[in-house]
């Protein structure tokens, strides 16, 4: 089986601009992890694209059946991307949702009638737009923070004693995520800012423990592979992501049954989720709020094989061939620290 593993930031797609340091580091970690796991499978032939400014991946160099296509200009990138999608039996995509990027890449694979090892573009579209995602979750009775656009805020503001979060409507992770302690500070900032009000969302700041779920999803059901402690800092009124501890949550805080229930609710609420996905949550004393749904591989994957003591890509292929019911039970959940 020939698999094209495409990681957008490190692929050469940004060859005409400076690489964003944090995103490139995070993307490279995820790419290296998925490539390593797939390279351990004897029936897989890998293709990757690689920005020439980055070093090679040893798992590709050390195995003659795998292919790394180096990119040093935009024309070469376009040529190799198109040919790799066309020549592969399946494509695995890692990319941000921002500006419809992930959705468009997924659609480009389906347009070539190549198997997509990921979510349907329709599901990604819902997850990308945080207003629509909020409405979709609420309509299915799934707990999620109140979410409105900054434009709507100017007409119908709400109160929050714990403060407010402001971030892009289609943002990924903690990028450009701001905190305001009170309504007055937020109103003043909005008046002075040049942001696009319709493309910015406002939510109440919910005090609690930031965690995430690493989930494997097929057409009918899902399996929670890990419950992760997110390392998120609030500094200078801005949130930033610094990694996670894979399977680092004690069952007394949030147990596998609770995680499975959240994952199943999410899958039911958003049809078309498939493969590896992430669900970001805030745990309060008595509630679990879904903050984001990532319709793609997330950073926690970097420590997943070590945590589970098995190969997650083997789980994915087994799921494709036999369904989730054929997967072995998760008998080991070791806490593995991932620093970004």
CSV table of N, CA and C in Angstrom, one decimal, residues 242-301:
chain,number,residue,atom,x,y,z
A,242,UNK,N,2.1,24.6,25.2
A,242,UNK,CA,3.4,24.2,25.4
A,242,UNK,C,3.6,22.7,25.5
A,243,UNK,N,2.6,22.0,25.0
A,243,UNK,CA,2.8,20.5,24.9
A,243,UNK,C,1.7,19.9,25.8
A,244,UNK,N,1.9,18.6,26.1
A,244,UNK,CA,0.9,17.8,26.8
A,244,UNK,C,1.5,16.6,27.4
A,245,UNK,N,0.8,16.0,28.3
A,245,UNK,CA,1.2,14.7,28.9
A,245,UNK,C,0.2,13.7,28.4
A,246,UNK,N,0.6,12.9,27.5
A,246,UNK,CA,-0.3,11.9,26.9
A,246,UNK,C,-0.7,10.8,27.9
A,247,UNK,N,-2.0,10.6,28.0
A,247,UNK,CA,-2.5,9.7,29.1
A,247,UNK,C,-2.0,10.1,30.5
A,248,UNK,N,-2.0,11.5,30.7
A,248,UNK,CA,-1.5,12.0,31.9
A,248,UNK,C,-2.6,12.4,32.9
A,249,UNK,N,-3.9,12.0,32.6
A,249,UNK,CA,-5.0,12.3,33.5
A,249,UNK,C,-5.4,11.1,34.4
A,250,UNK,N,-5.5,11.3,35.6
A,250,UNK,CA,-5.9,10.2,36.5
A,250,UNK,C,-7.3,9.9,36.4
A,251,UNK,N,-7.7,8.7,36.5
A,251,UNK,CA,-9.1,8.3,36.4
A,251,UNK,C,-10.0,8.9,37.4
A,252,UNK,N,-9.4,9.4,38.5
A,252,UNK,CA,-10.3,10.1,39.5
A,252,UNK,C,-10.7,11.5,39.0
A,253,UNK,N,-9.9,12.0,38.0
A,253,UNK,CA,-10.2,13.3,37.4
A,253,UNK,C,-11.2,13.2,36.3
A,254,UNK,N,-10.9,12.2,35.4
A,254,UNK,CA,-11.8,12.0,34.2
A,254,UNK,C,-11.5,10.6,33.7
A,255,UNK,N,-12.5,9.7,33.8
A,255,UNK,CA,-12.2,8.3,33.5
A,255,UNK,C,-12.5,7.9,32.1
A,256,UNK,N,-12.1,6.7,31.7
A,256,UNK,CA,-12.3,6.3,30.3
A,256,UNK,C,-13.8,6.2,29.9
A,257,UNK,N,-14.7,5.9,30.8
A,257,UNK,CA,-16.1,5.8,30.5
A,257,UNK,C,-16.6,7.2,30.1
A,258,UNK,N,-16.2,8.2,30.9
A,258,UNK,CA,-16.6,9.6,30.7
A,258,UNK,C,-16.0,10.1,29.3
A,259,UNK,N,-14.8,9.7,29.1
A,259,UNK,CA,-14.2,10.1,27.8
A,259,UNK,C,-14.9,9.5,26.6
A,260,UNK,N,-15.2,8.2,26.8
A,260,UNK,CA,-15.9,7.5,25.7
A,260,UNK,C,-17.3,8.1,25.4
A,261,UNK,N,-18.0,8.6,26.4
A,261,UNK,CA,-19.3,9.2,26.3
A,261,UNK,C,-19.1,10.5,25.5
A,262,UNK,N,-18.1,11.3,25.8
A,262,UNK,CA,-17.9,12.6,25.1
A,262,UNK,C,-17.6,12.3,23.7
A,263,UNK,N,-16.7,11.3,23.4
A,263,UNK,CA,-16.3,11.0,22.1
A,263,UNK,C,-17.5,10.6,21.2
A,264,UNK,N,-18.3,9.7,21.8
A,264,UNK,CA,-19.5,9.3,21.1
A,264,UNK,C,-20.5,10.4,20.8
A,265,UNK,N,-20.7,11.3,21.8
A,265,UNK,CA,-21.5,12.4,21.6
A,265,UNK,C,-21.0,13.3,20.4
A,266,UNK,N,-19.7,13.5,20.4
A,266,UNK,CA,-19.1,14.3,19.3
A,266,UNK,C,-19.3,13.7,18.0
A,267,UNK,N,-19.0,12.4,17.9
A,267,UNK,CA,-19.2,11.7,16.6
A,267,UNK,C,-20.6,11.8,16.1
A,268,UNK,N,-21.6,11.6,17.0
A,268,UNK,CA,-23.0,11.7,16.6
A,268,UNK,C,-23.3,13.1,16.2
A,269,UNK,N,-22.8,14.1,16.8
A,269,UNK,CA,-23.1,15.5,16.5
A,269,UNK,C,-22.5,16.0,15.2
A,270,UNK,N,-21.4,15.4,14.8
A,270,UNK,CA,-20.7,15.8,13.6
A,270,UNK,C,-20.4,14.6,12.7
A,271,UNK,N,-21.3,14.3,11.8
A,271,UNK,CA,-21.1,13.2,10.8
A,271,UNK,C,-19.9,13.5,9.9
A,272,UNK,N,-19.2,12.4,9.6
A,272,UNK,CA,-18.1,12.5,8.7
A,272,UNK,C,-16.7,12.5,9.4
A,273,UNK,N,-16.7,12.6,10.7
A,273,UNK,CA,-15.4,12.4,11.4
A,273,UNK,C,-14.9,11.0,11.2
A,274,UNK,N,-13.6,10.9,10.9
A,274,UNK,CA,-13.0,9.6,10.6
A,274,UNK,C,-11.5,9.6,10.8
A,275,UNK,N,-11.0,8.5,11.4
A,275,UNK,CA,-9.5,8.4,11.6
A,275,UNK,C,-9.1,9.0,12.9
A,276,UNK,N,-7.9,9.6,13.0
A,276,UNK,CA,-7.4,10.2,14.2
A,276,UNK,C,-8.0,11.6,14.3
A,277,UNK,N,-8.6,11.9,15.5
A,277,UNK,CA,-9.1,13.2,15.7
A,277,UNK,C,-8.8,13.6,17.2
A,278,UNK,N,-8.9,14.9,17.5
A,278,UNK,CA,-8.6,15.3,18.9
A,278,UNK,C,-9.8,16.1,19.3
A,279,UNK,N,-10.1,16.0,20.6
A,279,UNK,CA,-11.2,16.8,21.2
A,279,UNK,C,-10.6,17.5,22.4
A,280,UNK,N,-10.7,18.9,22.4
A,280,UNK,CA,-10.2,19.7,23.5
A,280,UNK,C,-11.3,20.0,24.5
A,281,UNK,N,-11.1,19.8,25.8
A,281,UNK,CA,-12.1,20.0,26.8
A,281,UNK,C,-11.6,20.9,27.9
A,282,UNK,N,-12.5,21.5,28.6
A,282,UNK,CA,-12.2,22.1,29.9
A,282,UNK,C,-13.0,21.4,30.9
A,283,UNK,N,-12.4,20.9,31.9
A,283,UNK,CA,-13.0,20.2,33.1
A,283,UNK,C,-13.2,21.2,34.2
A,284,UNK,N,-14.5,21.4,34.6
A,284,UNK,CA,-14.7,22.1,35.9
A,284,UNK,C,-15.0,21.1,37.0
A,285,UNK,N,-15.5,21.5,38.1
A,285,UNK,CA,-15.7,20.6,39.2
A,285,UNK,C,-16.8,19.6,38.8
A,286,UNK,N,-17.8,20.0,38.0
A,286,UNK,CA,-18.9,19.1,37.7
A,286,UNK,C,-19.3,19.0,36.3
A,287,UNK,N,-18.5,19.6,35.4
A,287,UNK,CA,-18.9,19.6,33.9
A,287,UNK,C,-17.7,19.4,33.1
A,288,UNK,N,-17.9,19.0,31.8
A,288,UNK,CA,-16.9,18.9,30.8
A,288,UNK,C,-17.4,19.6,29.6
A,289,UNK,N,-16.7,20.7,29.2
A,289,UNK,CA,-17.0,21.5,28.1
A,289,UNK,C,-16.2,21.2,26.9
A,290,UNK,N,-16.7,20.9,25.7
A,290,UNK,CA,-16.0,20.8,24.5
A,290,UNK,C,-15.6,22.2,24.0
A,291,UNK,N,-14.3,22.4,23.9
A,291,UNK,CA,-13.8,23.7,23.4
A,291,UNK,C,-13.5,23.7,21.9
A,292,UNK,N,-12.9,22.6,21.5
A,292,UNK,CA,-12.5,22.5,20.0
A,292,UNK,C,-12.6,21.0,19.6
A,293,UNK,N,-12.9,20.8,18.4
A,293,UNK,CA,-12.7,19.5,17.8
A,293,UNK,C,-11.7,19.6,16.6
A,294,UNK,N,-10.7,18.8,16.7
A,294,UNK,CA,-9.6,18.9,15.7
A,294,UNK,C,-9.8,17.7,14.7
A,295,UNK,N,-10.2,17.9,13.5
A,295,UNK,CA,-10.5,16.8,12.6
A,295,UNK,C,-9.3,16.3,11.9
A,296,UNK,N,-8.3,16.0,12.7
A,296,UNK,CA,-6.9,15.7,12.1
A,296,UNK,C,-6.1,15.1,13.3
A,297,UNK,N,-4.9,14.7,12.9
A,297,UNK,CA,-3.9,14.3,13.9
A,297,UNK,C,-3.5,15.5,14.8
A,298,UNK,N,-3.3,15.3,16.1
A,298,UNK,CA,-2.9,16.4,17.0
A,298,UNK,C,-1.5,16.0,17.6
A,299,UNK,N,-0.9,17.0,18.3
A,299,UNK,CA,0.4,16.9,18.9
A,299,UNK,C,0.5,15.7,19.8
A,300,UNK,N,-0.6,15.3,20.5
A,300,UNK,CA,-0.5,14.2,21.4
A,300,UNK,C,-0.1,12.9,20.7
A,301,UNK,N,-0.3,12.8,19.4
A,301,UNK,CA,0.1,11.6,18.7
A,301,UNK,C,1.6,11.3,18.9
